[in-house]
Amino acid sequence: MDILKDSIERILKLGAKRVEVIPVSKVAFYPEIRKSCEMNQCGAYGKNWTCPPHIGDINELISELSQYKNVLVYQCVYELEDSYDIEGMDEGQKQFHKLTNKIAQLYAGSNPPVKVLSAGGCRICAVCGAVTNTPCRFPSVAYSSLEAHGIQVSELAKACGMKYINGKNTVTYFGAIFQ
């Protein structure tokens, strides 16, 4: 448990608002969440290597994640000018992805390896190689989303005792390290 406590402290120092660890057995998986991806609600379906259908079969992904013992869930809350502040939401997501990269570096080379999931698909490149049929240029820092793996983030937050909505004019992003 000292290793987990140390990880939590380090992630908080990197800038996460809150970090919790729960057994993977407490994570509810819903294959039907992938339907949102298939409906292309975010516009990345088939256009991003970290998004469906490129990341694989949902049942196989759920089976893979279910093999881990614990999941370390972290969140960040970003202030917005108002509830329509799309630029603020995008900037928050960029900052969150930078944090995810720093957190992932803490686990680089860990044995056994961990699985890092973030908020939304990767947005490192202006045009993903999936669109041009070229390999991912940054595979070590391109993370898939929790939702693409069948995880309802609001339920994950509740399982961790975290708030999913953190006040007016804020946006909250979640990431997870499956260990």
PDB file of C-alpha atoms in Angstrom:
ATOM      1  CA  MET A   1       0.000   0.000   0.000  1.00  0.00           C
ATOM      2  CA  ASP A   2       2.971   2.335   0.522  1.00  0.00           C
ATOM      3  CA  ILE A   3       3.609   2.241  -3.228  1.00  0.00           C
ATOM      4  CA  LEU A   4       0.023   3.334  -3.885  1.00  0.00           C
ATOM      5  CA  LYS A   5       0.234   6.069  -1.233  1.00  0.00           C
ATOM      6  CA  ASP A   6       3.466   7.305  -2.809  1.00  0.00           C
ATOM      7  CA  SER A   7       1.835   7.273  -6.263  1.00  0.00           C
ATOM      8  CA  ILE A   8      -1.141   9.263  -5.007  1.00  0.00           C
ATOM      9  CA  GLU A   9       1.096  11.892  -3.411  1.00  0.00           C
ATOM     10  CA  ARG A  10       3.209  12.209  -6.556  1.00  0.00           C
ATOM     11  CA  ILE A  11       0.159  12.571  -8.809  1.00  0.00           C
ATOM     12  CA  LEU A  12      -1.320  15.238  -6.545  1.00  0.00           C
ATOM     13  CA  LYS A  13       1.993  17.120  -6.678  1.00  0.00           C
ATOM     14  CA  LEU A  14       1.866  16.950 -10.492  1.00  0.00           C
ATOM     15  CA  GLY A  15      -1.438  18.820 -10.417  1.00  0.00           C
ATOM     16  CA  ALA A  16      -4.349  16.406 -10.066  1.00  0.00           C
ATOM     17  CA  LYS A  17      -7.163  17.710  -7.858  1.00  0.00           C
ATOM     18  CA  ARG A  18      -8.007  14.315  -6.444  1.00  0.00           C
ATOM     19  CA  VAL A  19      -6.717  10.742  -6.705  1.00  0.00           C
ATOM     20  CA  GLU A  20      -8.377   7.558  -5.489  1.00  0.00           C
ATOM     21  CA  VAL A  21      -7.613   3.861  -5.837  1.00  0.00           C
ATOM     22  CA  ILE A  22     -10.307   1.212  -6.110  1.00  0.00           C
ATOM     23  CA  PRO A  23     -10.288  -2.465  -7.030  1.00  0.00           C
ATOM     24  CA  VAL A  24     -10.999  -3.067 -10.705  1.00  0.00           C
ATOM     25  CA  SER A  25     -13.855  -5.292  -9.552  1.00  0.00           C
ATOM     26  CA  LYS A  26     -15.710  -2.089  -8.574  1.00  0.00           C
ATOM     27  CA  VAL A  27     -15.519  -0.694 -12.132  1.00  0.00           C
ATOM     28  CA  ALA A  28     -18.705  -1.238 -14.117  1.00  0.00           C
ATOM     29  CA  PHE A  29     -18.154  -1.842 -17.822  1.00  0.00           C
ATOM     30  CA  TYR A  30     -20.844  -1.161 -20.396  1.00  0.00           C
ATOM     31  CA  PRO A  31     -20.134  -2.342 -23.942  1.00  0.00           C
ATOM     32  CA  GLU A  32     -23.109  -0.269 -25.156  1.00  0.00           C
ATOM     33  CA  ILE A  33     -21.225   2.958 -24.387  1.00  0.00           C
ATOM     34  CA  ARG A  34     -19.295   2.231 -27.576  1.00  0.00           C
ATOM     35  CA  LYS A  35     -22.508   3.103 -29.470  1.00  0.00           C
ATOM     36  CA  SER A  36     -21.776   6.788 -28.760  1.00  0.00           C
ATOM     37  CA  CYS A  37     -18.443   6.316 -30.482  1.00  0.00           C
ATOM     38  CA  GLU A  38     -20.040   4.534 -33.421  1.00  0.00           C
ATOM     39  CA  MET A  39     -22.516   7.402 -33.779  1.00  0.00           C
ATOM     40  CA  ASN A  40     -19.428   9.637 -34.098  1.00  0.00           C
ATOM     41  CA  GLN A  41     -20.650  12.076 -31.453  1.00  0.00           C
ATOM     42  CA  CYS A  42     -17.153  13.522 -30.956  1.00  0.00           C
ATOM     43  CA  GLY A  43     -16.154  13.345 -34.623  1.00  0.00           C
ATOM     44  CA  ALA A  44     -13.162  11.026 -34.086  1.00  0.00           C
ATOM     45  CA  TYR A  45     -14.666   7.654 -34.991  1.00  0.00           C
ATOM     46  CA  GLY A  46     -12.317   6.008 -37.482  1.00  0.00           C
ATOM     47  CA  LYS A  47     -10.190   9.157 -37.568  1.00  0.00           C
ATOM     48  CA  ASN A  48      -7.938   8.544 -34.571  1.00  0.00           C
ATOM     49  CA  TRP A  49      -5.726   5.582 -33.708  1.00  0.00           C
ATOM     50  CA  THR A  50      -6.759   5.842 -30.036  1.00  0.00           C
ATOM     51  CA  CYS A  51     -10.480   5.691 -30.819  1.00  0.00           C
ATOM     52  CA  PRO A  52     -12.841   3.027 -32.121  1.00  0.00           C
ATOM     53  CA  PRO A  53     -12.802   1.084 -34.284  1.00  0.00           C
ATOM     54  CA  HIS A  54      -8.979   1.168 -34.309  1.00  0.00           C
ATOM     55  CA  ILE A  55      -8.503   0.295 -30.624  1.00  0.00           C
ATOM     56  CA  GLY A  56     -10.180  -3.074 -30.970  1.00  0.00           C
ATOM     57  CA  ASP A  57     -13.210  -5.050 -29.949  1.00  0.00           C
ATOM     58  CA  ILE A  58     -14.960  -3.653 -26.864  1.00  0.00           C
ATOM     59  CA  ASN A  59     -15.359  -7.077 -25.235  1.00  0.00           C
ATOM     60  CA  GLU A  60     -11.648  -7.806 -25.636  1.00  0.00           C
ATOM     61  CA  LEU A  61     -10.758  -4.413 -24.150  1.00  0.00           C
ATOM     62  CA  ILE A  62     -13.050  -5.000 -21.169  1.00  0.00           C
ATOM     63  CA  SER A  63     -11.534  -8.460 -20.684  1.00  0.00           C
ATOM     64  CA  GLU A  64      -8.040  -6.939 -20.760  1.00  0.00           C
ATOM     65  CA  LEU A  65      -8.874  -4.270 -18.173  1.00  0.00           C
ATOM     66  CA  SER A  66     -10.622  -6.816 -15.955  1.00  0.00           C
ATOM     67  CA  GLN A  67      -7.305  -8.657 -15.535  1.00  0.00           C
ATOM     68  CA  TYR A  68      -5.816  -5.765 -13.556  1.00  0.00           C
ATOM     69  CA  LYS A  69      -6.122  -5.664  -9.762  1.00  0.00           C
ATOM     70  CA  ASN A  70      -6.512  -1.929  -9.024  1.00  0.00           C
ATOM     71  CA  VAL A  71      -7.320   1.254 -10.845  1.00  0.00           C
ATOM     72  CA  LEU A  72      -5.918   4.605  -9.788  1.00  0.00           C
ATOM     73  CA  VAL A  73      -8.404   7.301 -10.842  1.00  0.00           C
ATOM     74  CA  TYR A  74      -7.428  10.972 -10.982  1.00  0.00           C
ATOM     75  CA  GLN A  75      -9.339  14.116 -11.821  1.00  0.00           C
ATOM     76  CA  CYS A  76      -8.731  17.763 -12.594  1.00  0.00           C
ATOM     77  CA  VAL A  77     -11.248  20.577 -12.479  1.00  0.00           C
ATOM     78  CA  TYR A  78     -10.843  23.555 -14.803  1.00  0.00           C
ATOM     79  CA  GLU A  79     -12.603  26.910 -14.503  1.00  0.00           C
ATOM     80  CA  LEU A  80     -14.643  28.170 -17.459  1.00  0.00           C
ATOM     81  CA  GLU A  81     -15.895  31.646 -18.335  1.00  0.00           C
ATOM     82  CA  ASP A  82     -19.396  30.201 -18.684  1.00  0.00           C
ATOM     83  CA  SER A  83     -21.083  26.928 -19.604  1.00  0.00           C
ATOM     84  CA  TYR A  84     -20.559  27.646 -23.318  1.00  0.00           C
ATOM     85  CA  ASP A  85     -16.798  28.196 -23.061  1.00  0.00           C
ATOM     86  CA  ILE A  86     -15.716  25.594 -25.619  1.00  0.00           C
ATOM     87  CA  GLU A  87     -12.232  27.107 -25.878  1.00  0.00           C
ATOM     88  CA  GLY A  88     -11.841  26.790 -22.103  1.00  0.00           C
ATOM     89  CA  MET A  89     -12.959  23.163 -22.259  1.00  0.00           C
ATOM     90  CA  ASP A  90     -10.461  22.444 -25.033  1.00  0.00           C
ATOM     91  CA  GLU A  91      -7.670  24.195 -23.132  1.00  0.00           C
ATOM     92  CA  GLY A  92      -8.552  22.203 -20.012  1.00  0.00           C
ATOM     93  CA  GLN A  93      -8.403  18.989 -21.997  1.00  0.00           C
ATOM     94  CA  LYS A  94      -4.983  19.941 -23.394  1.00  0.00           C
ATOM     95  CA  GLN A  95      -3.723  20.607 -19.867  1.00  0.00           C
ATOM     96  CA  PHE A  96      -5.237  17.333 -18.702  1.00  0.00           C
ATOM     97  CA  HIS A  97      -3.440  15.421 -21.463  1.00  0.00           C
ATOM     98  CA  LYS A  98      -0.156  17.031 -20.399  1.00  0.00           C
ATOM     99  CA  LEU A  99      -0.839  15.869 -16.850  1.00  0.00           C
ATOM    100  CA  THR A 100      -1.665  12.373 -18.105  1.00  0.00           C
ATOM    101  CA  ASN A 101       1.690  12.254 -19.910  1.00  0.00           C
ATOM    102  CA  LYS A 102       3.504  13.217 -16.701  1.00  0.00           C
ATOM    103  CA  ILE A 103       1.589  10.616 -14.717  1.00  0.00           C
ATOM    104  CA  ALA A 104       2.278   7.938 -17.322  1.00  0.00           C
ATOM    105  CA  GLN A 105       5.999   8.711 -17.054  1.00  0.00           C
ATOM    106  CA  LEU A 106       5.828   7.714 -13.388  1.00  0.00           C
ATOM    107  CA  TYR A 107       4.894   4.224 -14.571  1.00  0.00           C
ATOM    108  CA  ALA A 108       7.196   3.948 -17.585  1.00  0.00           C
ATOM    109  CA  GLY A 109       8.843   0.549 -17.603  1.00  0.00           C
ATOM    110  CA  SER A 110       6.791  -0.729 -14.668  1.00  0.00           C
ATOM    111  CA  ASN A 111       6.562  -4.463 -14.266  1.00  0.00           C
ATOM    112  CA  PRO A 112       3.904  -5.583 -14.717  1.00  0.00           C
ATOM    113  CA  PRO A 113       2.956  -2.888 -17.206  1.00  0.00           C
ATOM    114  CA  VAL A 114       0.026  -0.566 -16.538  1.00  0.00           C
ATOM    115  CA  LYS A 115      -2.768   0.629 -18.832  1.00  0.00           C
ATOM    116  CA  VAL A 116      -3.269   4.396 -19.058  1.00  0.00           C
ATOM    117  CA  LEU A 117      -6.650   5.807 -20.087  1.00  0.00           C
ATOM    118  CA  SER A 118      -7.494   9.477 -20.361  1.00  0.00           C
ATOM    119  CA  ALA A 119     -10.288  11.893 -21.214  1.00  0.00           C
ATOM    120  CA  GLY A 120     -11.183  11.699 -24.879  1.00  0.00           C
ATOM    121  CA  GLY A 121      -8.950  10.360 -27.588  1.00  0.00           C
ATOM    122  CA  CYS A 122      -5.465  11.575 -28.382  1.00  0.00           C
ATOM    123  CA  ARG A 123      -5.207  15.063 -29.886  1.00  0.00           C
ATOM    124  CA  ILE A 124      -1.449  15.421 -30.221  1.00  0.00           C
ATOM    125  CA  CYS A 125      -1.451  15.699 -34.011  1.00  0.00           C
ATOM    126  CA  ALA A 126      -3.605  18.122 -35.973  1.00  0.00           C
ATOM    127  CA  VAL A 127      -4.359  15.254 -38.347  1.00  0.00           C
ATOM    128  CA  CYS A 128      -4.037  11.755 -36.926  1.00  0.00           C
ATOM    129  CA  GLY A 129      -2.220   9.122 -38.947  1.00  0.00           C
ATOM    130  CA  ALA A 130      -5.451   7.119 -38.954  1.00  0.00           C
ATOM    131  CA  VAL A 131      -6.815   9.664 -41.462  1.00  0.00           C
ATOM    132  CA  THR A 132      -3.773   9.445 -43.735  1.00  0.00           C
ATOM    133  CA  ASN A 133      -3.295   5.700 -43.180  1.00  0.00           C
ATOM    134  CA  THR A 134       0.123   6.199 -41.595  1.00  0.00           C
ATOM    135  CA  PRO A 135       1.313   4.824 -38.243  1.00  0.00           C
ATOM    136  CA  CYS A 136       0.869   6.781 -35.049  1.00  0.00           C
ATOM    137  CA  ARG A 137       3.760   9.230 -34.675  1.00  0.00           C
ATOM    138  CA  PHE A 138       3.601   9.260 -30.856  1.00  0.00           C
ATOM    139  CA  PRO A 139       2.378   5.834 -29.698  1.00  0.00           C
ATOM    140  CA  SER A 140       4.001   6.094 -26.264  1.00  0.00           C
ATOM    141  CA  VAL A 141       1.898   9.150 -25.340  1.00  0.00           C
ATOM    142  CA  ALA A 142      -1.311   8.508 -27.297  1.00  0.00           C
ATOM    143  CA  TYR A 143      -3.985   7.364 -24.853  1.00  0.00           C
ATOM    144  CA  SER A 144      -7.494   6.066 -25.410  1.00  0.00           C
ATOM    145  CA  SER A 145     -10.495   7.255 -23.475  1.00  0.00           C
ATOM    146  CA  LEU A 146     -12.273   5.630 -20.579  1.00  0.00           C
ATOM    147  CA  GLU A 147     -15.532   5.675 -22.560  1.00  0.00           C
ATOM    148  CA  ALA A 148     -13.998   3.904 -25.553  1.00  0.00           C
ATOM    149  CA  HIS A 149     -13.264   1.067 -23.114  1.00  0.00           C
ATOM    150  CA  GLY A 150     -16.876   0.874 -21.936  1.00  0.00           C
ATOM    151  CA  ILE A 151     -16.498   2.891 -18.744  1.00  0.00           C
ATOM    152  CA  GLN A 152     -19.250   5.310 -17.740  1.00  0.00           C
ATOM    153  CA  VAL A 153     -17.141   8.069 -16.185  1.00  0.00           C
ATOM    154  CA  SER A 154     -19.903   9.419 -13.954  1.00  0.00           C
ATOM    155  CA  GLU A 155     -20.276   5.957 -12.378  1.00  0.00           C
ATOM    156  CA  LEU A 156     -16.507   5.573 -12.037  1.00  0.00           C
ATOM    157  CA  ALA A 157     -16.401   8.900 -10.199  1.00  0.00           C
ATOM    158  CA  LYS A 158     -19.153   7.745  -7.866  1.00  0.00           C
ATOM    159  CA  ALA A 159     -17.362   4.431  -7.197  1.00  0.00           C
ATOM    160  CA  CYS A 160     -14.310   6.474  -6.182  1.00  0.00           C
ATOM    161  CA  GLY A 161     -16.267   8.899  -4.028  1.00  0.00           C
ATOM    162  CA  MET A 162     -15.463  11.750  -6.420  1.00  0.00           C
ATOM    163  CA  LYS A 163     -17.748  14.412  -7.820  1.00  0.00           C
ATOM    164  CA  TYR A 164     -18.412  14.172 -11.538  1.00  0.00           C
ATOM    165  CA  ILE A 165     -19.711  17.749 -11.666  1.00  0.00           C
ATOM    166  CA  ASN A 166     -17.674  20.200  -9.609  1.00  0.00           C
ATOM    167  CA  GLY A 167     -19.649  23.402  -9.732  1.00  0.00           C
ATOM    168  CA  LYS A 168     -20.969  26.017 -12.091  1.00  0.00           C
ATOM    169  CA  ASN A 169     -18.651  27.093 -14.899  1.00  0.00           C
ATOM    170  CA  THR A 170     -16.231  24.201 -14.483  1.00  0.00           C
ATOM    171  CA  VAL A 171     -15.288  21.149 -16.498  1.00  0.00           C
ATOM    172  CA  THR A 172     -13.885  18.025 -14.881  1.00  0.00           C
ATOM    173  CA  TYR A 173     -11.683  15.483 -16.645  1.00  0.00           C
ATOM    174  CA  PHE A 174     -10.834  11.988 -15.434  1.00  0.00           C
ATOM    175  CA  GLY A 175      -8.023   9.594 -16.195  1.00  0.00           C
ATOM    176  CA  ALA A 176      -7.092   6.158 -14.899  1.00  0.00           C
ATOM    177  CA  ILE A 177      -4.090   3.916 -14.442  1.00  0.00           C
ATOM    178  CA  PHE A 178      -4.982   0.236 -14.418  1.00  0.00           C
ATOM    179  CA  GLN A 179      -2.395  -1.608 -12.312  1.00  0.00           C
TER     180      GLN A 179
END
